[in-house]
CSV table of C-alpha atoms in Angstrom, one decimal:
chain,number,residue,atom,x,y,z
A,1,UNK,CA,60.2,113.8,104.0
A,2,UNK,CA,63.7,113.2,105.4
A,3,UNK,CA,62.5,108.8,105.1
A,4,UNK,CA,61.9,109.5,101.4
A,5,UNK,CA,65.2,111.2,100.9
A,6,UNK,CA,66.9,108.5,102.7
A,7,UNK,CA,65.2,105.9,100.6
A,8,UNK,CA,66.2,108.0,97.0
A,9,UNK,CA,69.6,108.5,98.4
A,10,UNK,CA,70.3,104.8,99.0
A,11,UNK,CA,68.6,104.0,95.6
A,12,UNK,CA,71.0,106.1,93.8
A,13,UNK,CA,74.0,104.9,95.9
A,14,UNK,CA,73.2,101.3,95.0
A,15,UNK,CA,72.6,102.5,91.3
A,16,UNK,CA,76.7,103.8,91.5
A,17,UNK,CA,78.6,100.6,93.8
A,18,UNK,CA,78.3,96.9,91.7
A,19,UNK,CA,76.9,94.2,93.5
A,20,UNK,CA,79.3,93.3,96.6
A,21,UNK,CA,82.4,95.6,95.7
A,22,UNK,CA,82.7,98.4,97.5
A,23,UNK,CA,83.3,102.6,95.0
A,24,UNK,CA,86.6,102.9,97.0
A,25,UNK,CA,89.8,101.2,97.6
A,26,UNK,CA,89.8,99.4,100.9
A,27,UNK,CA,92.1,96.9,103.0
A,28,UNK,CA,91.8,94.2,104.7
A,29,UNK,CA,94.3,91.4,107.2
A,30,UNK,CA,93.9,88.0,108.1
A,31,UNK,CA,95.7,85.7,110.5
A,32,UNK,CA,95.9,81.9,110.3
A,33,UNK,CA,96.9,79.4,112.9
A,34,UNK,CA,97.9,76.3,114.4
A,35,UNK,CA,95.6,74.7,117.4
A,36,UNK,CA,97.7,72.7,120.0
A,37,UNK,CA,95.8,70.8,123.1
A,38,UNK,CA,97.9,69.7,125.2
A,39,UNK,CA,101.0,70.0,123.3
A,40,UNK,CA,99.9,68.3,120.4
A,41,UNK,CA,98.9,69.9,116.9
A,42,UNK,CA,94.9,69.2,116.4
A,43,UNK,CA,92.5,70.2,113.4
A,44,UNK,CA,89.9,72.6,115.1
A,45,UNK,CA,87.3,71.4,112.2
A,46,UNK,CA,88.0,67.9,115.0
A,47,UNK,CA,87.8,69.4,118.2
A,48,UNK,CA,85.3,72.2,118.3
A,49,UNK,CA,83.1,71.4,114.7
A,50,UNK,CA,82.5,75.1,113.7
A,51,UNK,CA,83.5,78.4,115.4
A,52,UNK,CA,79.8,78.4,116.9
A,53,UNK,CA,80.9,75.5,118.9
A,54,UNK,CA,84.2,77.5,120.3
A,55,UNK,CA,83.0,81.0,120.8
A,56,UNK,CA,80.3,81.9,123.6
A,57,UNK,CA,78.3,84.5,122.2
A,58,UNK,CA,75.7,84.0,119.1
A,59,UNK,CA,77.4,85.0,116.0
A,60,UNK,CA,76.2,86.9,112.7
A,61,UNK,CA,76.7,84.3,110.3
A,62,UNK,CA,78.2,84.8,107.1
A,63,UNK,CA,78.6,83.4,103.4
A,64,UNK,CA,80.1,79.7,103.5
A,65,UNK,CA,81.0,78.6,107.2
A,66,UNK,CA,82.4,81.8,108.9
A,67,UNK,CA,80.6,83.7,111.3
A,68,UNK,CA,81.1,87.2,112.7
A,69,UNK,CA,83.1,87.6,115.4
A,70,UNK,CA,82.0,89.8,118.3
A,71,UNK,CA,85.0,91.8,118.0
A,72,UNK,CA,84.4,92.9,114.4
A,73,UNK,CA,86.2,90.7,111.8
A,74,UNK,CA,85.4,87.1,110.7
A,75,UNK,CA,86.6,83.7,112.0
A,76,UNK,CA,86.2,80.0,110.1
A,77,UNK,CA,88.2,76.7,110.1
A,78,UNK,CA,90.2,76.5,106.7
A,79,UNK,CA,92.1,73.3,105.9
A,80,UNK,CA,93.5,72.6,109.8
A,81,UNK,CA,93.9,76.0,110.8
A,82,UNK,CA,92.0,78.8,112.6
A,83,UNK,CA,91.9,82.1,110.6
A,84,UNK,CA,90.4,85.4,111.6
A,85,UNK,CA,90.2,88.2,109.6
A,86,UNK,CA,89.7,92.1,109.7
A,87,UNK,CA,86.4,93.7,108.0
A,88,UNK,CA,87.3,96.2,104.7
A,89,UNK,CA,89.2,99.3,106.2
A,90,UNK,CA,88.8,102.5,103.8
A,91,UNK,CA,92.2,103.3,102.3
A,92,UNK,CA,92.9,106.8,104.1
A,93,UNK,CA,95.0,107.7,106.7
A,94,UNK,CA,95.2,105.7,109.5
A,95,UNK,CA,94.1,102.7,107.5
A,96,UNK,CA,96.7,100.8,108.3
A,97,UNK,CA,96.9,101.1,112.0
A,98,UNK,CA,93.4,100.5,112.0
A,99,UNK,CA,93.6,97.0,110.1
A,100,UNK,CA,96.4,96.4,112.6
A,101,UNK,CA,94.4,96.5,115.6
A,102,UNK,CA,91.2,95.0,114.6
A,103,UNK,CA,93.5,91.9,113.4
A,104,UNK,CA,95.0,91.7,116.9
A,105,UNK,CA,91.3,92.3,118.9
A,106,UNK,CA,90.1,89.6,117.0
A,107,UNK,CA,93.4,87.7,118.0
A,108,UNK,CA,92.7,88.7,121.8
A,109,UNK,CA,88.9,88.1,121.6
A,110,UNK,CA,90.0,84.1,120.0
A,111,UNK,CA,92.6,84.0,122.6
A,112,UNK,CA,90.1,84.6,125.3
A,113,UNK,CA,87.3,82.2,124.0
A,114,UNK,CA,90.1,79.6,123.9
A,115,UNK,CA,91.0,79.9,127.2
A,116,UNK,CA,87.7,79.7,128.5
A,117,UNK,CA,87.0,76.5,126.6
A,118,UNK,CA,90.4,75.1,127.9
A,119,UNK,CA,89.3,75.9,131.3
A,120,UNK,CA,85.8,74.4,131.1
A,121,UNK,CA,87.9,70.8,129.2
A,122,UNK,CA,90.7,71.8,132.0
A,123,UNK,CA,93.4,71.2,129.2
A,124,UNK,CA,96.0,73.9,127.3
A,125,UNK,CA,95.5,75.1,124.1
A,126,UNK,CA,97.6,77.4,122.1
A,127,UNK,CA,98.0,79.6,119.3
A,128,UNK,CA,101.0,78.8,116.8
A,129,UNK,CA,101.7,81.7,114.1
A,130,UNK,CA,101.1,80.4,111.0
A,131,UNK,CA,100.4,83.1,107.9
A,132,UNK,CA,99.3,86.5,107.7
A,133,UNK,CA,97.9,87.5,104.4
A,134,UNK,CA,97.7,91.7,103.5
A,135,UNK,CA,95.1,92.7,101.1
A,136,UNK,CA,95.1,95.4,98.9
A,137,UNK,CA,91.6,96.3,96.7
A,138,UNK,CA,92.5,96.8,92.9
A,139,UNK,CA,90.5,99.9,91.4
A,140,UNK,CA,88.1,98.3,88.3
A,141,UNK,CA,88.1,101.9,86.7
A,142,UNK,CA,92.1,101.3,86.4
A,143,UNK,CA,92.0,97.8,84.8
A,144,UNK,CA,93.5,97.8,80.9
A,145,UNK,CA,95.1,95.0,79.1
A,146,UNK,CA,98.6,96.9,80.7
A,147,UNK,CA,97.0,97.4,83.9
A,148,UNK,CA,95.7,94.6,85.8
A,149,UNK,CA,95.7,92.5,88.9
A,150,UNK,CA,97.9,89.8,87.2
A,151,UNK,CA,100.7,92.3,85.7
A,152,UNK,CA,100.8,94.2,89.0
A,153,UNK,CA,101.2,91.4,91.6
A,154,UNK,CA,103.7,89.7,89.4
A,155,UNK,CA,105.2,93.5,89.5
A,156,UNK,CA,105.2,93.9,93.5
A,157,UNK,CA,106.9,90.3,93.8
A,158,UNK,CA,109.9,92.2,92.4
A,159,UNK,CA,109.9,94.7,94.4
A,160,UNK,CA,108.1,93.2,97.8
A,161,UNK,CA,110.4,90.4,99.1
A,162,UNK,CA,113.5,91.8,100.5
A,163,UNK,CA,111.6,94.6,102.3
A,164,UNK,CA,109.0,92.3,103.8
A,165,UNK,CA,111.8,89.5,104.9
A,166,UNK,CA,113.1,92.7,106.9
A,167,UNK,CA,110.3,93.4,108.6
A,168,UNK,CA,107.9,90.0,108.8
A,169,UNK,CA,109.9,87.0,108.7
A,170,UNK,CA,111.7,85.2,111.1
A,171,UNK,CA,114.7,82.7,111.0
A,172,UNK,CA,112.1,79.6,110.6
A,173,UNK,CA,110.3,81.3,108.0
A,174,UNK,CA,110.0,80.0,104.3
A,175,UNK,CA,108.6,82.6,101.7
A,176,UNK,CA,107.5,85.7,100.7
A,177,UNK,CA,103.9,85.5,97.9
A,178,UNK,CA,101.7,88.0,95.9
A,179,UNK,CA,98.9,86.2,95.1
A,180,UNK,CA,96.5,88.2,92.5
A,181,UNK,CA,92.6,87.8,93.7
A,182,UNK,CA,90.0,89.0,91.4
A,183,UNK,CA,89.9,92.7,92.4
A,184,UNK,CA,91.9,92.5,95.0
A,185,UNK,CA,96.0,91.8,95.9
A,186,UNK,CA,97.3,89.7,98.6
A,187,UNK,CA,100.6,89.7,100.2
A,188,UNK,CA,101.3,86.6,102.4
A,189,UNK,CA,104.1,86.0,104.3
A,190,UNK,CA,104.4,84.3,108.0
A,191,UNK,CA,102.8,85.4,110.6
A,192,UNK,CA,104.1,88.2,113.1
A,193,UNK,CA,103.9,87.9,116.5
A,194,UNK,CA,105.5,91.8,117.0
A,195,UNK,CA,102.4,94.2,116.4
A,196,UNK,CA,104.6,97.1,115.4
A,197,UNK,CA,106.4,95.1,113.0
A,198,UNK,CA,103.4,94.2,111.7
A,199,UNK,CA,101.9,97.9,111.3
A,200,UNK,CA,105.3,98.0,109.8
A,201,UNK,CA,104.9,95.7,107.1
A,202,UNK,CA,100.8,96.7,106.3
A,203,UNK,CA,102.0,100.4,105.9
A,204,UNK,CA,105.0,99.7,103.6
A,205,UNK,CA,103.1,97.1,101.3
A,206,UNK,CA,100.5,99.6,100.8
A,207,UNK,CA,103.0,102.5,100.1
A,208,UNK,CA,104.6,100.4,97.6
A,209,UNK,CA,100.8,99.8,96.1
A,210,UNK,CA,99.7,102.6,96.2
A,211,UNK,CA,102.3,104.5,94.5
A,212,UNK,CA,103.1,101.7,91.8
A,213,UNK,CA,99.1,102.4,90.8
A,214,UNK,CA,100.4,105.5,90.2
A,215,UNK,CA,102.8,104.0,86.9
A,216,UNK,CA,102.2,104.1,83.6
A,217,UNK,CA,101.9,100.5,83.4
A,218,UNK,CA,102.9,97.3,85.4
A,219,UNK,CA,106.1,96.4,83.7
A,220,UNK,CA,109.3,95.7,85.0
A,221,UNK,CA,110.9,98.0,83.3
A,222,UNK,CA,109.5,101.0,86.0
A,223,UNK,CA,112.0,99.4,88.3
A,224,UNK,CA,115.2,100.7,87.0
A,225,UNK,CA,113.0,104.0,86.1
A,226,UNK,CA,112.1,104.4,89.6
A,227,UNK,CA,115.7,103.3,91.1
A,228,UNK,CA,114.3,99.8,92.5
A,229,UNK,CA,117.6,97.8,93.5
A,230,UNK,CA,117.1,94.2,91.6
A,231,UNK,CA,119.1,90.9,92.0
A,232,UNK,CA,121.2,89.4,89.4
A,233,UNK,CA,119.4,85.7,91.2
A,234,UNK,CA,115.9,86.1,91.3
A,235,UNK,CA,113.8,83.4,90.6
A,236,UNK,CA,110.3,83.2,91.6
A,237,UNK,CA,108.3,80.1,92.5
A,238,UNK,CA,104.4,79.4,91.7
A,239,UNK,CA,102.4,79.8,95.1
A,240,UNK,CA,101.6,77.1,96.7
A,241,UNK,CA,97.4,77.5,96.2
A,242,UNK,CA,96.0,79.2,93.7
A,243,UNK,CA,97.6,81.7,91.3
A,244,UNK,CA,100.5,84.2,92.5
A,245,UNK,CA,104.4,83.8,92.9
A,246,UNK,CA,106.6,83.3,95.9
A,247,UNK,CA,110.1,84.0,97.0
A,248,UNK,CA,111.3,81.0,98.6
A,249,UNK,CA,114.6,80.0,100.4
A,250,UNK,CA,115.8,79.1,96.7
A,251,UNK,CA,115.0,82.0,94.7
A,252,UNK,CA,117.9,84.3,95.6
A,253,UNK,CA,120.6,81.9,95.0
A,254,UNK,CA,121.1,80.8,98.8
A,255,UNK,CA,118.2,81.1,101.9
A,256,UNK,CA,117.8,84.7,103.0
A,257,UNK,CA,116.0,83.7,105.6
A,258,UNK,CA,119.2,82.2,107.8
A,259,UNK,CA,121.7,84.5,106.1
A,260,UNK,CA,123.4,87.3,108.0
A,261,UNK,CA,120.9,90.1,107.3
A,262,UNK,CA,124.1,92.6,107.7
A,263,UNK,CA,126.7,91.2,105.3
A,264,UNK,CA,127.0,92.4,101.7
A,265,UNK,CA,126.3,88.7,100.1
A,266,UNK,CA,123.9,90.0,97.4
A,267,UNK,CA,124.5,90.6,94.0
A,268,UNK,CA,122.7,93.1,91.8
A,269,UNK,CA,122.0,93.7,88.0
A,270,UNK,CA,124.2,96.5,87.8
A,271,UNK,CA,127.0,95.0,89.7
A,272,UNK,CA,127.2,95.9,93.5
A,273,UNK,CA,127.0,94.0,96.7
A,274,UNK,CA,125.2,94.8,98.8
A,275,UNK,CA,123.4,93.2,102.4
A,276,UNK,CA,119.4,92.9,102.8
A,277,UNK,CA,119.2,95.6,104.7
A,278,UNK,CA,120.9,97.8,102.5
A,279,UNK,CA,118.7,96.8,99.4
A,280,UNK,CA,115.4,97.2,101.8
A,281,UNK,CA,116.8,100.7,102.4
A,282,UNK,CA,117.3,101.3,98.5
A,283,UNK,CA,113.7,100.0,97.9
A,284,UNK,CA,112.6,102.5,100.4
A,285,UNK,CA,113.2,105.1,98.5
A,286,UNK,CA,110.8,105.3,95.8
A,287,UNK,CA,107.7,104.9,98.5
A,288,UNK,CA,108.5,107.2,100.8
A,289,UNK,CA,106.2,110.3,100.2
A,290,UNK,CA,103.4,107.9,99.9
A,291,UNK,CA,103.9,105.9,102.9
A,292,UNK,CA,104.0,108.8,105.3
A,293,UNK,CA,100.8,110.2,103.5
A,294,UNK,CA,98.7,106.9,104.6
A,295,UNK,CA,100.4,106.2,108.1
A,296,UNK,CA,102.3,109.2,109.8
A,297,UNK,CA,106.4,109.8,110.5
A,298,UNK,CA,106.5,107.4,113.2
A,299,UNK,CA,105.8,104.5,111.4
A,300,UNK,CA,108.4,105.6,108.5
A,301,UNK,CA,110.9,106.4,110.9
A,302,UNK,CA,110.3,102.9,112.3
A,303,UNK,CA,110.6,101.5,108.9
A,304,UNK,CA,114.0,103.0,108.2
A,305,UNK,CA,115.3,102.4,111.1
A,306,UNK,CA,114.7,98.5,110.4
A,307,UNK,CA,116.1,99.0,106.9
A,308,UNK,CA,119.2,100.7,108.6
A,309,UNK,CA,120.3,98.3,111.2
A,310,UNK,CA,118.8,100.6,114.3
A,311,UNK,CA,115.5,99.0,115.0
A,312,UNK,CA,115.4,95.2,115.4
A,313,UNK,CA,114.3,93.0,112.6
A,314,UNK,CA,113.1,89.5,113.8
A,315,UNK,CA,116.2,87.9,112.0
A,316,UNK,CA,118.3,89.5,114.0
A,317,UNK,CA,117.7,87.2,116.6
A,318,UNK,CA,119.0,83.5,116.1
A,319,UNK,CA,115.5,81.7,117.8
A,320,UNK,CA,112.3,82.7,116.4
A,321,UNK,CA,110.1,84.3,118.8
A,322,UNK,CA,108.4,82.4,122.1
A,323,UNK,CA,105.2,84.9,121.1
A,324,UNK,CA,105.3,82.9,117.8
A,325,UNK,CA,104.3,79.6,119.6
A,326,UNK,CA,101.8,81.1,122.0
A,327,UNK,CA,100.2,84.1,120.1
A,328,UNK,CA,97.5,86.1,122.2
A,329,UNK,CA,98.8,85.9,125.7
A,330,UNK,CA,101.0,89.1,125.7
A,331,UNK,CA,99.9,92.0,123.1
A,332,UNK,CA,102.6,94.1,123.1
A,333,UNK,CA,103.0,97.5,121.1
A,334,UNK,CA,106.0,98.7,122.3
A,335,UNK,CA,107.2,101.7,122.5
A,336,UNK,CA,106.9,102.7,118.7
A,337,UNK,CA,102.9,102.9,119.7
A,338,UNK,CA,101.2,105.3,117.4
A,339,UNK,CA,98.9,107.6,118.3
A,340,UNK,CA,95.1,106.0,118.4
A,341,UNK,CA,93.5,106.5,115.1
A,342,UNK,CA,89.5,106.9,115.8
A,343,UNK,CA,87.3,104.1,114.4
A,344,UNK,CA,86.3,104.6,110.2
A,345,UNK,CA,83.1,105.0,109.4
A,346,UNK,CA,83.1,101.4,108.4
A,347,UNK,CA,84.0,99.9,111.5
A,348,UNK,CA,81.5,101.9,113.0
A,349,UNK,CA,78.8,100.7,111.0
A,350,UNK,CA,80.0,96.7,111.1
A,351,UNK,CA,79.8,97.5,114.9
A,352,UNK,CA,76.4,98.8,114.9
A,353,UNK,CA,75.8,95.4,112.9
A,354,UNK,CA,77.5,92.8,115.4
A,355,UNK,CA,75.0,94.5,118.1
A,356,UNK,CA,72.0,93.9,116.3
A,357,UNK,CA,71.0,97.2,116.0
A,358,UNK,CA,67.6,97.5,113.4
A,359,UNK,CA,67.5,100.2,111.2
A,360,UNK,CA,64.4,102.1,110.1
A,361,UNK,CA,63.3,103.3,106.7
A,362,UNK,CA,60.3,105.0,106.5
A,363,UNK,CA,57.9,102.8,108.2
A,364,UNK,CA,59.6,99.3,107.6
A,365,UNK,CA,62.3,98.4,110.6
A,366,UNK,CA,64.6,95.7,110.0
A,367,UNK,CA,67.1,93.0,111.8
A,368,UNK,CA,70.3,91.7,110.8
A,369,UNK,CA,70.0,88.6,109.2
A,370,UNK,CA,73.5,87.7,108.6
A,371,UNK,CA,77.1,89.1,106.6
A,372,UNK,CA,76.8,88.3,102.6
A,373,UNK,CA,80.6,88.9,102.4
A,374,UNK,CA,82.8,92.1,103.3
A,375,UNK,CA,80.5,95.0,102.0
A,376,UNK,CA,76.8,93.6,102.0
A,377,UNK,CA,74.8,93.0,105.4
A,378,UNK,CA,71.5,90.8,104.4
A,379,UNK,CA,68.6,92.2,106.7
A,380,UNK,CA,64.8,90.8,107.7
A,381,UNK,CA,61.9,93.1,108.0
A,382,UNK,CA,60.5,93.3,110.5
A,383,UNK,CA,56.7,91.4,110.7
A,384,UNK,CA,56.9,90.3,106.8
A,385,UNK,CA,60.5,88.7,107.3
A,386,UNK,CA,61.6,89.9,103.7
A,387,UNK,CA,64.9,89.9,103.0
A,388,UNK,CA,66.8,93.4,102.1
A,389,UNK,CA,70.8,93.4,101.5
A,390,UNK,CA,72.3,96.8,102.1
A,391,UNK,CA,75.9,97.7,101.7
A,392,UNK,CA,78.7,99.6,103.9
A,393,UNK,CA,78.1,103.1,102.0
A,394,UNK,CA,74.3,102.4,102.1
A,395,UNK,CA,74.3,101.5,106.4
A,396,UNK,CA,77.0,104.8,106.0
A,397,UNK,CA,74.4,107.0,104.4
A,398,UNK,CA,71.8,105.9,106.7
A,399,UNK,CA,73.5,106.4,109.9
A,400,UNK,CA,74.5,110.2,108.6
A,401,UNK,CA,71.3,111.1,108.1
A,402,UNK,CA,69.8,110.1,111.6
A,403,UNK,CA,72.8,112.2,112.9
A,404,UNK,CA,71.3,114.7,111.4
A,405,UNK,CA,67.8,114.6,112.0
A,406,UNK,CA,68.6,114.6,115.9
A,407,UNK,CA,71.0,117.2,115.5
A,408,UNK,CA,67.7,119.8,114.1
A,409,UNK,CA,66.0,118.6,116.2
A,410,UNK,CA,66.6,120.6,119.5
A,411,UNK,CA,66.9,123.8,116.8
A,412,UNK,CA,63.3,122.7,116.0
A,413,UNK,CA,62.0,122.5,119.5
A,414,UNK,CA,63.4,125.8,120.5
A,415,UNK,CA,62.0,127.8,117.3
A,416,UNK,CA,58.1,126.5,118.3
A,417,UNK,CA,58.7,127.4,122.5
A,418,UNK,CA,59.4,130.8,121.0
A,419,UNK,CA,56.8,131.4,118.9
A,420,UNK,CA,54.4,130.1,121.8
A,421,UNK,CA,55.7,132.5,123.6
């Protein structure tokens, strides 16, 4: 009885979610970066082939050339660089710290393999920061002609840049892009070695998203509505691949990226000077009840304090970072650690996955076969070797329902020892 409800439930859940995209809004982080051997730059596609070659441990493979990492996200070679990514996080509290930390375990689980190779080839390799990209689902039920991902990434690359220099960039960096992505947004900006600065940035870019879902519309005239500073030069660039904009070293009328961070050398549309910080602070403002509803005080504090000139930003310093140049060796959270968020139910399940754990419906048991994307896992049966996609919610609703048919169990057991006695 309790198969056949299992089997109607995952029917009508499949009925409600559209092929690979998953009913609610999610996030996800990825990290790119440059492989050095023995101090000199080298295309991992060259040295290692394909991520199988690299890490020790049979991956789940995945649509295209990626495979899963045993950690939890994804890793693939892409155009020179490594990349890793995070699996979808549900967008709830805590999301963002959790997207945070699974980027930097896959980080320290790469780092490991790496060294392990280097040992076995007795050479160095290392890690150079290149990107981090921030993505952001866009809700299909939301999507108008005034309300789409096109009119709202153009949107947040008014309101984005300044904030995200703050906390992301470093004196070597070059731009600031919003890239839109089907149904989704992503943000991408250098790579930052700093964790907390990181968690930093995740949580403000998806206060800022969440609440400008929240508008009417996508225009830009919601920024002088909702008291968003704007520059009198502001000019943004095409990205560099694909669609999206950029801020670039150009598009404020001199490089914000080398400019004292603490001198009023900006102008706005309605007259004032005013330094980066100052603006980030301003920007702040409007995103402040949201971003504290999706991370906690800690991290808003941290935020402000940035903004305010009493927390460091990495252009306060004159040299970019050592960590930038040899990224894995030292995970550092500082001492503006949050408290440990527990695992979402996603994770949990994309765990279960990585371990090869079958699942059972009725009397049909089956393997994992490999990842089709973020949100489907493809499955064999067991004995016919049929193949059987399921999705997050699906594996979700599944793994609820053994919980609890062991939980009545025990209840079960003792009600029959009484009536034998």
């Amino acid at each position: 009885m309790k198969d056949r409800r299992t089997e109607r439930d995952t029917h009508r859940l499949r009925r409600r979610t559209r092929g690979g995209t998953p009913p609610r809004a999610v996030i996800g982080l990825e990290a790119e970066f440059n492989l050095f051997v023995n101090g000199r730059r080298r295309r991992p596609e060259k040295v290692f082939g394909d991520p199988s070659r690299l890490v020790r441990r049979r991956m789940i493979p995945r649509t295209g050339k990626s495979f899963q990492l045993p950690a939890g996200g994804a890793i693939y070679f892409d155009t020179g660089v490594i990349e890793v990514a995070t699996p979808i996080v549900e967008l709830e509290p805590g999301c963002c710290y959790r997207a945070t930390r699974l980027l930097w375990e896959q980080i320290r689980y790469l780092r490991q393999e790496l060294d392990h190779w280097a040992r076995r080839h007795k050479c160095q390799c290392t890690l150079q920061g290149f990107s981090t990209h921030y993505n952001f689902s866009f809700p299909s039920t939301q999507k108008s002609k005034l309300r789409n991902a096109t009119k709202l990434a153009y949107l947040l690359a008014h309101i984005l840049p300044v904030p995200v220099i703050l906390l992301a960039t470093n004196r070597k960096s070059s731009a600031v892009g919003v890239r839109p992505r089907g149904n989704r947004i992503e943000v991408t900006v250098d790579f930052t070695p700093d964790p907390a600065l990181m968690l930093a940035t995740c949580v403000f870019i998806a206060g800022a998203v969440e609440t400008v879902l929240r508008w009417e519309d996508f225009g830009l005239r919601h920024l002088e509505t909702h008291g968003v500073p704007r520059m009198a030069r502001f000019r943004l660039r095409k990205h560099s691949s694909r669609r999206g904009w950029r801020v670039m070293s150009d598009s404020l009328g001199r490089n914000p990226f080398v400019s004292n961070i603490n001198e009023s050398l900006w102008k706005l549309r309605d007259g004032r000077m005013l330094s980066l910080r100052a603006i980030a602070a301003e920007t702040l403002r409007p995103f402040r009840q949201r971003i504290r509803q999706i991370s906690d005080s800690s991290t808003l504090e941290h935020i402000a304090a940035v903004f305010a000139g009493d927390a460091r930003s990495l252009l306060d310093f004159e040299r970019c970072p050592d960590a930038y140049d040899d990224v894995g060796h030292g995970i550092d959270w500082g001492r503006r650690r949050m408290r440990r968020w527990s695992r979402s139910r996603y994770e949990k399940v994309i765990h279960r996955v990585i371990a090869r754990e079958p699942i059972r419906i009725g009397q049909k048991r089956y393997q994992v076969d490999r990842m089709n994307g973020w949100y489907e896992v493809m499955f064999r049966e067991v004995g016919t070797k049929r193949r059987r996609s399921f999705n997050l919610d699906e594996l979700v609703t599944l793994s609820d329902s053994k919980k609890k048919v062991r939980a009545q169990r025990p209840k079960r057991a003792a009600v029959r020892s009484r009536r034998r006695k």
